[in-house]
mmCIF file of C-alpha atoms in Angstrom:
data_model
loop_
_atom_site.group_PDB
_atom_site.id
_atom_site.type_symbol
_atom_site.label_atom_id
_atom_site.label_comp_id
_atom_site.label_asym_id
_atom_site.label_seq_id
_atom_site.Cartn_x
_atom_site.Cartn_y
_atom_site.Cartn_z
ATOM 1 C CA UNK Q 1 73.966 -55.522 -64.772
ATOM 2 C CA UNK Q 2 75.244 -53.815 -67.948
ATOM 3 C CA UNK Q 3 77.346 -50.667 -67.745
ATOM 4 C CA UNK Q 4 74.437 -48.812 -69.382
ATOM 5 C CA UNK Q 5 72.566 -48.956 -66.084
ATOM 6 C CA UNK Q 6 75.383 -48.974 -63.538
ATOM 7 C CA UNK Q 7 73.887 -47.778 -60.202
ATOM 8 C CA UNK Q 8 75.484 -44.577 -58.913
ATOM 9 C CA UNK Q 9 73.010 -42.904 -56.509
ATOM 10 C CA UNK Q 10 70.852 -44.041 -53.592
ATOM 11 C CA UNK Q 11 68.031 -41.881 -52.240
ATOM 12 C CA UNK Q 12 66.562 -42.302 -48.748
ATOM 13 C CA UNK Q 13 63.509 -40.254 -47.769
ATOM 14 C CA UNK Q 14 61.918 -40.549 -44.334
ATOM 15 C CA UNK Q 15 58.466 -39.258 -43.390
ATOM 16 C CA UNK Q 16 56.386 -40.148 -40.301
ATOM 17 C CA UNK Q 17 55.550 -43.850 -40.425
ATOM 18 C CA UNK Q 18 57.394 -44.734 -43.638
ATOM 19 C CA UNK Q 19 60.732 -44.702 -45.473
ATOM 20 C CA UNK Q 20 61.270 -44.658 -49.242
ATOM 21 C CA UNK Q 21 64.418 -45.843 -50.988
ATOM 22 C CA UNK Q 22 65.420 -45.422 -54.648
ATOM 23 C CA UNK Q 23 68.350 -46.737 -56.684
ATOM 24 C CA UNK Q 24 69.368 -44.613 -59.674
ATOM 25 C CA UNK Q 25 71.707 -44.816 -62.633
ATOM 26 C CA UNK Q 26 72.175 -41.157 -63.525
ATOM 27 C CA UNK Q 27 68.586 -40.115 -64.365
ATOM 28 C CA UNK Q 28 67.186 -43.662 -64.695
ATOM 29 C CA UNK Q 29 65.241 -45.220 -61.831
ATOM 30 C CA UNK Q 30 66.339 -48.841 -61.385
ATOM 31 C CA UNK Q 31 64.524 -49.855 -58.205
ATOM 32 C CA UNK Q 32 62.306 -48.345 -55.543
ATOM 33 C CA UNK Q 33 61.384 -49.671 -52.090
ATOM 34 C CA UNK Q 34 58.531 -48.234 -50.026
ATOM 35 C CA UNK Q 35 58.487 -49.371 -46.408
ATOM 36 C CA UNK Q 36 55.742 -48.592 -43.927
ATOM 37 C CA UNK Q 37 56.788 -49.089 -40.331
ATOM 38 C CA UNK Q 38 53.761 -51.251 -39.530
ATOM 39 C CA UNK Q 39 54.162 -53.612 -42.512
ATOM 40 C CA UNK Q 40 55.952 -56.961 -42.508
ATOM 41 C CA UNK Q 41 59.034 -56.732 -44.727
ATOM 42 C CA UNK Q 42 60.940 -59.491 -46.591
ATOM 43 C CA UNK Q 43 63.820 -60.779 -44.492
ATOM 44 C CA UNK Q 44 62.305 -59.885 -41.119
ATOM 45 C CA UNK Q 45 62.368 -62.679 -38.525
ATOM 46 C CA UNK Q 46 59.421 -63.255 -36.167
ATOM 47 C CA UNK Q 47 58.605 -65.609 -33.333
ATOM 48 C CA UNK Q 48 54.977 -66.589 -33.829
ATOM 49 C CA UNK Q 49 52.450 -69.307 -33.068
ATOM 50 C CA UNK Q 50 50.963 -72.010 -35.249
ATOM 51 C CA UNK Q 51 47.302 -71.257 -35.765
ATOM 52 C CA UNK Q 52 46.040 -74.149 -37.886
ATOM 53 C CA UNK Q 53 46.955 -76.619 -40.604
ATOM 54 C CA UNK Q 54 46.388 -75.543 -44.214
ATOM 55 C CA UNK Q 55 44.020 -78.296 -45.476
ATOM 56 C CA UNK Q 56 45.515 -80.719 -47.990
ATOM 57 C CA UNK Q 57 49.061 -79.326 -47.780
ATOM 58 C CA UNK Q 58 52.214 -79.575 -45.714
ATOM 59 C CA UNK Q 59 51.790 -75.976 -44.569
ATOM 60 C CA UNK Q 60 50.482 -74.227 -41.483
ATOM 61 C CA UNK Q 61 49.001 -70.819 -40.780
ATOM 62 C CA UNK Q 62 51.201 -68.772 -38.456
ATOM 63 C CA UNK Q 63 50.195 -65.780 -36.355
ATOM 64 C CA UNK Q 64 53.270 -63.538 -36.545
ATOM 65 C CA UNK Q 65 51.547 -60.268 -35.605
ATOM 66 C CA UNK Q 66 50.008 -59.140 -38.893
ATOM 67 C CA UNK Q 67 46.253 -58.797 -39.511
ATOM 68 C CA UNK Q 68 46.275 -61.966 -41.642
ATOM 69 C CA UNK Q 69 48.246 -65.082 -40.692
ATOM 70 C CA UNK Q 70 51.153 -66.101 -42.869
ATOM 71 C CA UNK Q 71 51.703 -69.517 -44.461
ATOM 72 C CA UNK Q 72 54.831 -71.629 -43.991
ATOM 73 C CA UNK Q 73 55.717 -75.094 -45.302
ATOM 74 C CA UNK Q 74 57.517 -76.991 -42.572
ATOM 75 C CA UNK Q 75 58.423 -80.600 -41.685
ATOM 76 C CA UNK Q 76 57.509 -82.110 -39.348
ATOM 77 C CA UNK Q 77 54.259 -80.203 -39.008
ATOM 78 C CA UNK Q 78 54.145 -78.579 -35.547
ATOM 79 C CA UNK Q 79 50.996 -78.844 -33.413
ATOM 80 C CA UNK Q 80 48.503 -76.008 -33.211
ATOM 81 C CA UNK Q 81 49.500 -73.379 -30.640
ATOM 82 C CA UNK Q 82 53.201 -74.217 -30.688
ATOM 83 C CA UNK Q 83 55.861 -71.516 -31.042
ATOM 84 C CA UNK Q 84 57.662 -71.201 -34.369
ATOM 85 C CA UNK Q 85 60.377 -68.950 -35.797
ATOM 86 C CA UNK Q 86 59.720 -67.661 -39.317
ATOM 87 C CA UNK Q 87 61.126 -65.172 -41.794
ATOM 88 C CA UNK Q 88 59.065 -63.249 -44.352
ATOM 89 C CA UNK Q 89 59.813 -64.272 -47.938
ATOM 90 C CA UNK Q 90 56.848 -62.569 -49.667
ATOM 91 C CA UNK Q 91 55.058 -59.724 -47.851
ATOM 92 C CA UNK Q 92 51.276 -59.663 -47.411
ATOM 93 C CA UNK Q 93 49.128 -58.580 -50.339
ATOM 94 C CA UNK Q 94 45.510 -57.365 -50.349
ATOM 95 C CA UNK Q 95 43.402 -60.175 -48.957
ATOM 96 C CA UNK Q 96 46.344 -62.575 -48.750
ATOM 97 C CA UNK Q 97 48.768 -63.259 -45.917
ATOM 98 C CA UNK Q 98 52.549 -63.309 -46.175
ATOM 99 C CA UNK Q 99 54.559 -66.261 -47.450
ATOM 100 C CA UNK Q 100 56.937 -67.379 -44.714
ATOM 101 C CA UNK Q 101 59.956 -69.659 -44.355
ATOM 102 C CA UNK Q 102 61.214 -71.448 -41.248
ATOM 103 C CA UNK Q 103 63.957 -69.489 -39.463
ATOM 104 C CA UNK Q 104 66.749 -70.642 -37.181
ATOM 105 C CA UNK Q 105 66.111 -68.649 -34.022
ATOM 106 C CA UNK Q 106 65.819 -69.896 -30.447
ATOM 107 C CA UNK Q 107 62.497 -69.109 -28.745
ATOM 108 C CA UNK Q 108 62.417 -68.651 -24.981
ATOM 109 C CA UNK Q 109 59.771 -70.722 -23.237
ATOM 110 C CA UNK Q 110 58.423 -67.636 -21.442
ATOM 111 C CA UNK Q 111 58.402 -65.410 -24.542
ATOM 112 C CA UNK Q 112 55.300 -63.364 -25.296
ATOM 113 C CA UNK Q 113 54.328 -64.141 -28.875
ATOM 114 C CA UNK Q 114 54.127 -63.015 -31.594
ATOM 115 C CA UNK Q 115 57.153 -60.704 -31.605
ATOM 116 C CA UNK Q 116 59.554 -59.227 -34.153
ATOM 117 C CA UNK Q 117 63.067 -60.559 -33.490
ATOM 118 C CA UNK Q 118 65.160 -59.239 -36.379
ATOM 119 C CA UNK Q 119 64.074 -56.314 -38.601
ATOM 120 C CA UNK Q 120 64.305 -56.660 -42.369
ATOM 121 C CA UNK Q 121 67.659 -55.771 -43.948
ATOM 122 C CA UNK Q 122 68.096 -52.126 -44.934
ATOM 123 C CA UNK Q 123 67.957 -51.606 -48.742
ATOM 124 C CA UNK Q 124 70.691 -48.965 -48.561
ATOM 125 C CA UNK Q 125 73.019 -51.455 -46.842
ATOM 126 C CA UNK Q 126 72.242 -54.203 -49.381
ATOM 127 C CA UNK Q 127 72.694 -51.889 -52.390
ATOM 128 C CA UNK Q 128 75.970 -50.437 -51.140
ATOM 129 C CA UNK Q 129 77.265 -53.928 -50.404
ATOM 130 C CA UNK Q 130 76.265 -55.131 -53.879
ATOM 131 C CA UNK Q 131 77.443 -52.208 -56.016
ATOM 132 C CA UNK Q 132 80.244 -50.840 -53.840
ATOM 133 C CA UNK Q 133 82.484 -48.277 -55.477
ATOM 134 C CA UNK Q 134 80.009 -47.429 -58.259
ATOM 135 C CA UNK Q 135 77.789 -45.636 -55.696
ATOM 136 C CA UNK Q 136 78.872 -42.004 -55.742
ATOM 137 C CA UNK Q 137 76.210 -40.554 -53.442
ATOM 138 C CA UNK Q 138 73.735 -41.661 -50.774
ATOM 139 C CA UNK Q 139 71.364 -38.716 -50.422
ATOM 140 C CA UNK Q 140 69.078 -38.542 -47.406
ATOM 141 C CA UNK Q 141 66.167 -36.429 -46.246
ATOM 142 C CA UNK Q 142 65.633 -35.082 -43.593
ATOM 143 C CA UNK Q 143 68.880 -34.359 -41.770
ATOM 144 C CA UNK Q 144 68.213 -36.860 -38.960
ATOM 145 C CA UNK Q 145 67.777 -39.596 -41.572
ATOM 146 C CA UNK Q 146 71.293 -38.873 -42.784
ATOM 147 C CA UNK Q 147 72.562 -39.487 -39.247
ATOM 148 C CA UNK Q 148 70.664 -42.808 -39.037
ATOM 149 C CA UNK Q 149 71.957 -44.044 -42.406
ATOM 150 C CA UNK Q 150 75.497 -42.923 -41.665
ATOM 151 C CA UNK Q 151 75.445 -44.984 -38.452
ATOM 152 C CA UNK Q 152 74.608 -48.102 -40.498
ATOM 153 C CA UNK Q 153 77.481 -47.738 -42.955
ATOM 154 C CA UNK Q 154 81.234 -47.418 -43.115
ATOM 155 C CA UNK Q 155 82.453 -43.945 -42.026
ATOM 156 C CA UNK Q 156 83.772 -43.323 -45.551
ATOM 157 C CA UNK Q 157 80.395 -43.987 -47.237
ATOM 158 C CA UNK Q 158 79.316 -41.002 -49.407
ATOM 159 C CA UNK Q 159 76.314 -40.005 -47.283
ATOM 160 C CA UNK Q 160 74.897 -36.504 -47.637
ATOM 161 C CA UNK Q 161 71.668 -34.630 -46.946
ATOM 162 C CA UNK Q 162 69.216 -32.909 -49.281
ATOM 163 C CA UNK Q 163 67.415 -29.674 -48.497
ATOM 164 C CA UNK Q 164 64.775 -29.487 -51.270
ATOM 165 C CA UNK Q 165 61.101 -29.782 -50.334
ATOM 166 C CA UNK Q 166 60.810 -33.369 -51.617
ATOM 167 C CA UNK Q 167 63.787 -35.549 -52.491
ATOM 168 C CA UNK Q 168 61.901 -37.971 -54.756
ATOM 169 C CA UNK Q 169 60.293 -35.153 -56.715
ATOM 170 C CA UNK Q 170 63.608 -33.339 -57.164
ATOM 171 C CA UNK Q 171 65.257 -36.446 -58.670
ATOM 172 C CA UNK Q 172 62.285 -37.420 -60.857
ATOM 173 C CA UNK Q 173 61.497 -40.608 -58.933
ATOM 174 C CA UNK Q 174 57.822 -39.796 -58.401
ATOM 175 C CA UNK Q 175 57.428 -39.197 -62.140
ATOM 176 C CA UNK Q 176 59.184 -42.499 -62.960
ATOM 177 C CA UNK Q 177 56.978 -44.401 -60.492
ATOM 178 C CA UNK Q 178 53.880 -42.869 -62.092
ATOM 179 C CA UNK Q 179 55.125 -44.020 -65.514
ATOM 180 C CA UNK Q 180 55.705 -47.519 -64.131
ATOM 181 C CA UNK Q 181 52.009 -47.733 -63.272
ATOM 182 C CA UNK Q 182 51.141 -47.475 -66.979
ATOM 183 C CA UNK Q 183 51.021 -50.636 -69.150
ATOM 184 C CA UNK Q 184 52.771 -49.090 -72.192
ATOM 185 C CA UNK Q 185 56.513 -48.369 -72.380
ATOM 186 C CA UNK Q 186 57.840 -46.530 -75.430
ATOM 187 C CA UNK Q 187 60.931 -47.852 -77.245
ATOM 188 C CA UNK Q 188 63.636 -45.578 -78.736
ATOM 189 C CA UNK Q 189 62.943 -46.670 -82.345
ATOM 190 C CA UNK Q 190 59.233 -45.817 -82.100
ATOM 191 C CA UNK Q 191 57.805 -49.155 -81.010
ATOM 192 C CA UNK Q 192 56.541 -50.103 -77.561
ATOM 193 C CA UNK Q 193 55.985 -52.903 -75.112
ATOM 194 C CA UNK Q 194 52.698 -53.527 -73.297
ATOM 195 C CA UNK Q 195 52.983 -55.092 -69.836
ATOM 196 C CA UNK Q 196 49.860 -56.967 -68.724
ATOM 197 C CA UNK Q 197 49.859 -58.814 -65.371
ATOM 198 C CA UNK Q 198 47.457 -61.719 -64.811
ATOM 199 C CA UNK Q 199 46.975 -64.037 -61.838
ATOM 200 C CA UNK Q 200 49.094 -66.752 -63.464
ATOM 201 C CA UNK Q 201 51.846 -64.789 -65.193
ATOM 202 C CA UNK Q 202 52.941 -61.451 -66.642
ATOM 203 C CA UNK Q 203 52.680 -61.041 -70.416
ATOM 204 C CA UNK Q 204 54.789 -58.523 -72.340
ATOM 205 C CA UNK Q 205 53.729 -57.810 -75.923
ATOM 206 C CA UNK Q 206 56.166 -56.192 -78.362
ATOM 207 C CA UNK Q 207 54.984 -53.691 -81.010
ATOM 208 C CA UNK Q 208 57.391 -52.489 -83.709
ATOM 209 C CA UNK Q 209 55.545 -49.240 -84.394
ATOM 210 C CA UNK Q 210 56.906 -49.120 -87.944
ATOM 211 C CA UNK Q 211 60.532 -49.799 -86.999
ATOM 212 C CA UNK Q 212 62.538 -52.867 -87.989
ATOM 213 C CA UNK Q 213 61.255 -55.926 -86.064
ATOM 214 C CA UNK Q 214 64.766 -57.085 -85.113
ATOM 215 C CA UNK Q 215 65.598 -53.667 -83.699
ATOM 216 C CA UNK Q 216 62.285 -53.480 -81.849
ATOM 217 C CA UNK Q 217 62.849 -56.939 -80.351
ATOM 218 C CA UNK Q 218 66.324 -55.984 -79.129
ATOM 219 C CA UNK Q 219 65.058 -52.769 -77.556
ATOM 220 C CA UNK Q 220 62.068 -54.613 -76.095
ATOM 221 C CA UNK Q 221 64.194 -57.189 -74.263
ATOM 222 C CA UNK Q 222 66.361 -54.429 -72.774
ATOM 223 C CA UNK Q 223 63.299 -52.409 -71.740
ATOM 224 C CA UNK Q 224 61.589 -55.485 -70.283
ATOM 225 C CA UNK Q 225 64.615 -56.271 -68.108
ATOM 226 C CA UNK Q 226 64.556 -52.747 -66.682
ATOM 227 C CA UNK Q 227 60.786 -52.693 -66.165
ATOM 228 C CA UNK Q 228 60.667 -56.081 -64.444
ATOM 229 C CA UNK Q 229 63.068 -54.779 -61.838
ATOM 230 C CA UNK Q 230 61.560 -51.314 -61.573
ATOM 231 C CA UNK Q 231 58.030 -52.730 -61.148
ATOM 232 C CA UNK Q 232 59.178 -55.570 -58.876
ATOM 233 C CA UNK Q 233 57.651 -58.227 -61.130
ATOM 234 C CA UNK Q 234 58.477 -61.858 -60.388
ATOM 235 C CA UNK Q 235 57.082 -65.286 -61.211
ATOM 236 C CA UNK Q 236 56.314 -66.483 -64.738
ATOM 237 C CA UNK Q 237 56.964 -63.909 -67.479
ATOM 238 C CA UNK Q 238 56.127 -64.377 -71.168
ATOM 239 C CA UNK Q 239 57.614 -61.956 -73.735
ATOM 240 C CA UNK Q 240 55.820 -62.161 -77.091
ATOM 241 C CA UNK Q 241 58.497 -60.896 -79.477
ATOM 242 C CA UNK Q 242 57.840 -60.058 -83.123
ATOM 243 C CA UNK Q 243 58.412 -63.095 -85.427
ATOM 244 C CA UNK Q 244 61.403 -62.624 -87.760
ATOM 245 C CA UNK Q 245 63.472 -64.762 -90.100
#
Protein backbone atom coordinates (compact mmCIF):
# COMPACT_ATOMS: atom_id res chain seq x y z
CA UNK A 1 0.00 0.00 0.00
CA UNK A 2 1.32 3.50 -0.82
CA UNK A 3 2.33 5.88 1.95
CA UNK A 4 -0.61 8.08 0.92
CA UNK A 5 -2.96 5.60 2.57
CA UNK A 6 -0.81 4.15 5.34
CA UNK A 7 -3.21 2.67 7.96
CA UNK A 8 -2.89 4.33 11.37
CA UNK A 9 -6.16 3.73 13.29
CA UNK A 10 -8.42 0.75 13.97
CA UNK A 11 -11.95 1.19 15.30
CA UNK A 12 -13.88 -1.58 17.06
CA UNK A 13 -17.53 -1.00 17.98
CA UNK A 14 -19.60 -3.66 19.74
CA UNK A 15 -23.39 -3.64 20.04
CA UNK A 16 -25.68 -6.55 21.02
CA UNK A 17 -25.37 -9.28 18.40
CA UNK A 18 -22.76 -7.63 16.17
CA UNK A 19 -19.28 -6.08 16.00
CA UNK A 20 -18.06 -3.48 13.49
CA UNK A 21 -14.43 -2.90 12.58
CA UNK A 22 -12.90 -0.06 10.54
CA UNK A 23 -9.38 0.59 9.26
CA UNK A 24 -8.46 4.25 8.74
CA UNK A 25 -5.64 6.29 7.28
CA UNK A 26 -6.09 9.63 9.02
CA UNK A 27 -9.59 10.63 7.84
CA UNK A 28 -9.81 8.10 4.97
CA UNK A 29 -11.74 4.86 5.43
CA UNK A 30 -9.74 1.99 3.92
CA UNK A 31 -11.77 -1.05 4.98
CA UNK A 32 -14.80 -1.91 7.07
CA UNK A 33 -15.95 -5.28 8.44
CA UNK A 34 -19.44 -5.85 9.83
CA UNK A 35 -19.85 -9.11 11.73
CA UNK A 36 -23.13 -10.44 13.06
CA UNK A 37 -22.70 -13.11 15.70
CA UNK A 38 -25.07 -15.52 13.94
CA UNK A 39 -23.43 -15.24 10.50
CA UNK A 40 -20.78 -17.55 9.07
CA UNK A 41 -17.53 -15.62 8.65
CA UNK A 42 -14.58 -16.25 6.28
CA UNK A 43 -11.91 -18.34 7.98
CA UNK A 44 -14.25 -20.06 10.44
CA UNK A 45 -13.88 -23.85 10.63
CA UNK A 46 -16.93 -26.12 10.98
CA UNK A 47 -17.56 -29.83 11.32
CA UNK A 48 -20.58 -30.55 9.14
CA UNK A 49 -22.31 -33.30 7.19
CA UNK A 50 -22.49 -33.98 3.47
CA UNK A 51 -26.04 -33.41 2.33
CA UNK A 52 -25.97 -34.25 -1.38
CA UNK A 53 -23.87 -34.18 -4.53
CA UNK A 54 -24.01 -31.03 -6.66
CA UNK A 55 -25.19 -32.44 -10.04
CA UNK A 56 -22.60 -32.42 -12.82
CA UNK A 57 -19.72 -31.21 -10.62
CA UNK A 58 -17.09 -32.48 -8.23
CA UNK A 59 -18.76 -30.62 -5.36
CA UNK A 60 -21.09 -31.51 -2.52
CA UNK A 61 -23.60 -29.59 -0.44
CA UNK A 62 -22.59 -29.42 3.21
CA UNK A 63 -24.81 -28.70 6.20
CA UNK A 64 -22.54 -26.64 8.47
CA UNK A 65 -25.28 -25.00 10.55
CA UNK A 66 -26.42 -22.12 8.35
CA UNK A 67 -29.92 -21.80 6.85
CA UNK A 68 -28.56 -22.72 3.40
CA UNK A 69 -25.99 -25.47 2.85
CA UNK A 70 -22.55 -24.51 1.65
CA UNK A 71 -20.74 -25.92 -1.39
CA UNK A 72 -17.28 -27.51 -1.28
CA UNK A 73 -15.19 -29.12 -4.03
CA UNK A 74 -13.48 -32.18 -2.61
CA UNK A 75 -11.76 -35.36 -3.86
CA UNK A 76 -12.63 -38.12 -3.40
CA UNK A 77 -16.30 -37.23 -3.09
CA UNK A 78 -17.54 -38.35 0.34
CA UNK A 79 -20.83 -40.25 0.66
CA UNK A 80 -24.03 -38.52 1.68
CA UNK A 81 -24.36 -38.20 5.47
CA UNK A 82 -20.64 -38.45 6.17
CA UNK A 83 -18.86 -35.97 8.45
CA UNK A 84 -16.62 -33.36 6.86
CA UNK A 85 -14.45 -30.49 8.11
CA UNK A 86 -14.76 -27.25 6.14
CA UNK A 87 -13.69 -23.63 6.34
CA UNK A 88 -15.68 -20.69 4.98
CA UNK A 89 -13.99 -18.99 2.03
CA UNK A 90 -16.92 -16.85 0.82
CA UNK A 91 -19.78 -16.12 3.25
CA UNK A 92 -23.43 -16.71 2.33
CA UNK A 93 -25.18 -14.15 0.16
CA UNK A 94 -28.93 -13.58 -0.33
CA UNK A 95 -30.36 -16.77 -1.75
CA UNK A 96 -26.94 -18.42 -2.07
CA UNK A 97 -25.02 -20.59 0.37
CA UNK A 98 -21.41 -20.11 1.43
CA UNK A 99 -18.43 -21.26 -0.60
CA UNK A 100 -16.40 -23.70 1.49
CA UNK A 101 -12.98 -25.35 1.38
CA UNK A 102 -11.89 -28.63 2.96
CA UNK A 103 -10.23 -28.12 6.35
CA UNK A 104 -7.72 -30.24 8.24
CA UNK A 105 -9.51 -30.93 11.50
CA UNK A 106 -10.12 -34.26 13.22
CA UNK A 107 -13.79 -35.12 13.80
CA UNK A 108 -14.73 -37.30 16.76
CA UNK A 109 -16.94 -40.24 15.87
CA UNK A 110 -19.45 -39.27 18.58
CA UNK A 111 -19.51 -35.56 17.69
CA UNK A 112 -22.87 -33.83 17.35
CA UNK A 113 -22.86 -32.10 13.97
CA UNK A 114 -22.85 -29.48 12.63
CA UNK A 115 -20.68 -27.48 15.05
CA UNK A 116 -18.37 -24.47 14.92
CA UNK A 117 -14.82 -25.58 15.77
CA UNK A 118 -12.68 -22.49 15.20
CA UNK A 119 -14.11 -18.94 15.01
CA UNK A 120 -13.07 -16.66 12.17
CA UNK A 121 -9.88 -14.65 12.71
CA UNK A 122 -10.33 -11.25 14.36
CA UNK A 123 -9.88 -8.34 11.89
CA UNK A 124 -8.12 -6.26 14.54
CA UNK A 125 -5.54 -9.04 15.05
CA UNK A 126 -4.98 -9.45 11.29
CA UNK A 127 -4.65 -5.69 10.69
CA UNK A 128 -2.24 -5.15 13.57
CA UNK A 129 -0.16 -8.10 12.42
CA UNK A 130 -0.07 -6.77 8.85
CA UNK A 131 0.60 -3.07 9.48
CA UNK A 132 2.40 -3.26 12.82
CA UNK A 133 4.08 -0.06 13.96
CA UNK A 134 2.05 2.19 11.64
CA UNK A 135 -1.05 1.61 13.82
CA UNK A 136 -1.08 4.42 16.36
CA UNK A 137 -4.44 3.72 18.00
CA UNK A 138 -6.96 0.90 18.41
CA UNK A 139 -10.10 2.62 19.65
CA UNK A 140 -12.88 0.53 21.16
CA UNK A 141 -16.44 1.05 22.30
CA UNK A 142 -17.85 0.23 24.84
CA UNK A 143 -15.37 -0.15 27.69
CA UNK A 144 -15.81 -3.94 27.96
CA UNK A 145 -14.92 -4.26 24.28
CA UNK A 146 -11.60 -2.59 25.03
CA UNK A 147 -10.92 -5.29 27.63
CA UNK A 148 -11.78 -8.06 25.12
CA UNK A 149 -9.55 -6.61 22.38
CA UNK A 150 -6.70 -5.95 24.79
CA UNK A 151 -6.78 -9.62 25.83
CA UNK A 152 -6.26 -10.64 22.19
CA UNK A 153 -3.20 -8.47 21.61
CA UNK A 154 0.26 -7.79 22.95
CA UNK A 155 0.18 -5.83 26.26
CA UNK A 156 1.92 -2.90 24.54
CA UNK A 157 -0.72 -2.58 21.79
CA UNK A 158 -2.18 0.98 21.68
CA UNK A 159 -5.70 0.03 22.80
CA UNK A 160 -7.97 2.72 24.19
CA UNK A 161 -11.68 3.35 24.74
CA UNK A 162 -14.02 5.96 23.28
CA UNK A 163 -16.80 7.66 25.20
CA UNK A 164 -18.79 9.41 22.43
CA UNK A 165 -22.33 8.23 21.68
CA UNK A 166 -21.31 6.41 18.48
CA UNK A 167 -17.72 5.65 17.53
CA UNK A 168 -18.34 5.20 13.80
CA UNK A 169 -20.29 8.44 13.56
CA UNK A 170 -17.62 10.39 15.45
CA UNK A 171 -14.88 9.24 13.04
CA UNK A 172 -16.96 9.71 9.87
CA UNK A 173 -17.15 6.00 9.06
CA UNK A 174 -20.93 5.91 8.69
CA UNK A 175 -20.75 8.81 6.23
CA UNK A 176 -17.98 7.08 4.23
CA UNK A 177 -19.98 3.82 4.11
CA UNK A 178 -23.02 5.74 2.84
CA UNK A 179 -20.85 7.28 0.10
CA UNK A 180 -19.56 3.83 -0.83
CA UNK A 181 -23.13 2.76 -1.59
CA UNK A 182 -23.30 5.34 -4.39
CA UNK A 183 -22.07 4.44 -7.92
CA UNK A 184 -20.29 7.77 -8.58
CA UNK A 185 -16.96 8.77 -7.01
CA UNK A 186 -15.66 12.29 -7.64
CA UNK A 187 -12.02 12.80 -8.71
CA UNK A 188 -9.86 15.73 -7.49
CA UNK A 189 -9.49 17.26 -10.98
CA UNK A 190 -13.26 17.39 -11.54
CA UNK A 191 -13.84 14.07 -13.26
CA UNK A 192 -15.42 10.95 -11.78
CA UNK A 193 -15.60 7.19 -11.91
CA UNK A 194 -18.86 5.22 -12.09
CA UNK A 195 -18.81 1.78 -10.45
CA UNK A 196 -21.40 -0.63 -11.85
CA UNK A 197 -21.52 -4.23 -10.55
CA UNK A 198 -23.03 -6.97 -12.73
CA UNK A 199 -23.39 -10.71 -12.16
CA UNK A 200 -20.30 -11.44 -14.26
CA UNK A 201 -17.96 -8.59 -13.39
CA UNK A 202 -17.62 -5.05 -12.03
CA UNK A 203 -17.25 -2.26 -14.59
CA UNK A 204 -15.63 1.08 -13.73
CA UNK A 205 -16.14 3.90 -16.23
CA UNK A 206 -13.85 6.95 -16.18
CA UNK A 207 -15.17 10.45 -16.97
CA UNK A 208 -12.74 13.36 -17.37
CA UNK A 209 -15.28 16.05 -16.51
CA UNK A 210 -13.35 18.63 -18.53
CA UNK A 211 -9.94 17.83 -17.04
CA UNK A 212 -6.98 16.41 -18.94
CA UNK A 213 -7.67 12.74 -19.85
CA UNK A 214 -4.22 11.57 -18.68
CA UNK A 215 -4.71 13.23 -15.31
CA UNK A 216 -8.23 11.84 -14.98
CA UNK A 217 -6.99 8.33 -15.82
CA UNK A 218 -4.24 8.54 -13.19
CA UNK A 219 -6.67 9.75 -10.53
CA UNK A 220 -9.22 7.14 -11.60
CA UNK A 221 -6.83 4.21 -11.13
CA UNK A 222 -5.89 5.45 -7.66
CA UNK A 223 -9.55 5.98 -6.72
CA UNK A 224 -10.54 2.57 -8.11
CA UNK A 225 -7.90 0.82 -6.01
CA UNK A 226 -9.25 2.47 -2.86
CA UNK A 227 -12.90 1.82 -3.73
CA UNK A 228 -12.36 -1.84 -4.59
CA UNK A 229 -11.00 -2.40 -1.11
CA UNK A 230 -13.47 -0.15 0.68
CA UNK A 231 -16.45 -1.80 -1.07
CA UNK A 232 -14.99 -5.32 -0.77
CA UNK A 233 -15.21 -5.92 -4.52
CA UNK A 234 -13.52 -9.02 -5.91
CA UNK A 235 -13.68 -11.13 -9.06
CA UNK A 236 -13.37 -9.74 -12.58
CA UNK A 237 -12.97 -5.95 -12.77
CA UNK A 238 -12.91 -3.91 -15.99
CA UNK A 239 -11.72 -0.27 -15.87
CA UNK A 240 -12.69 1.65 -19.01
CA UNK A 241 -10.08 4.42 -19.06
CA UNK A 242 -10.24 7.41 -21.39
CA UNK A 243 -8.37 6.76 -24.70
CA UNK A 244 -5.25 8.93 -25.09
CA UNK A 245 -2.24 9.10 -27.37
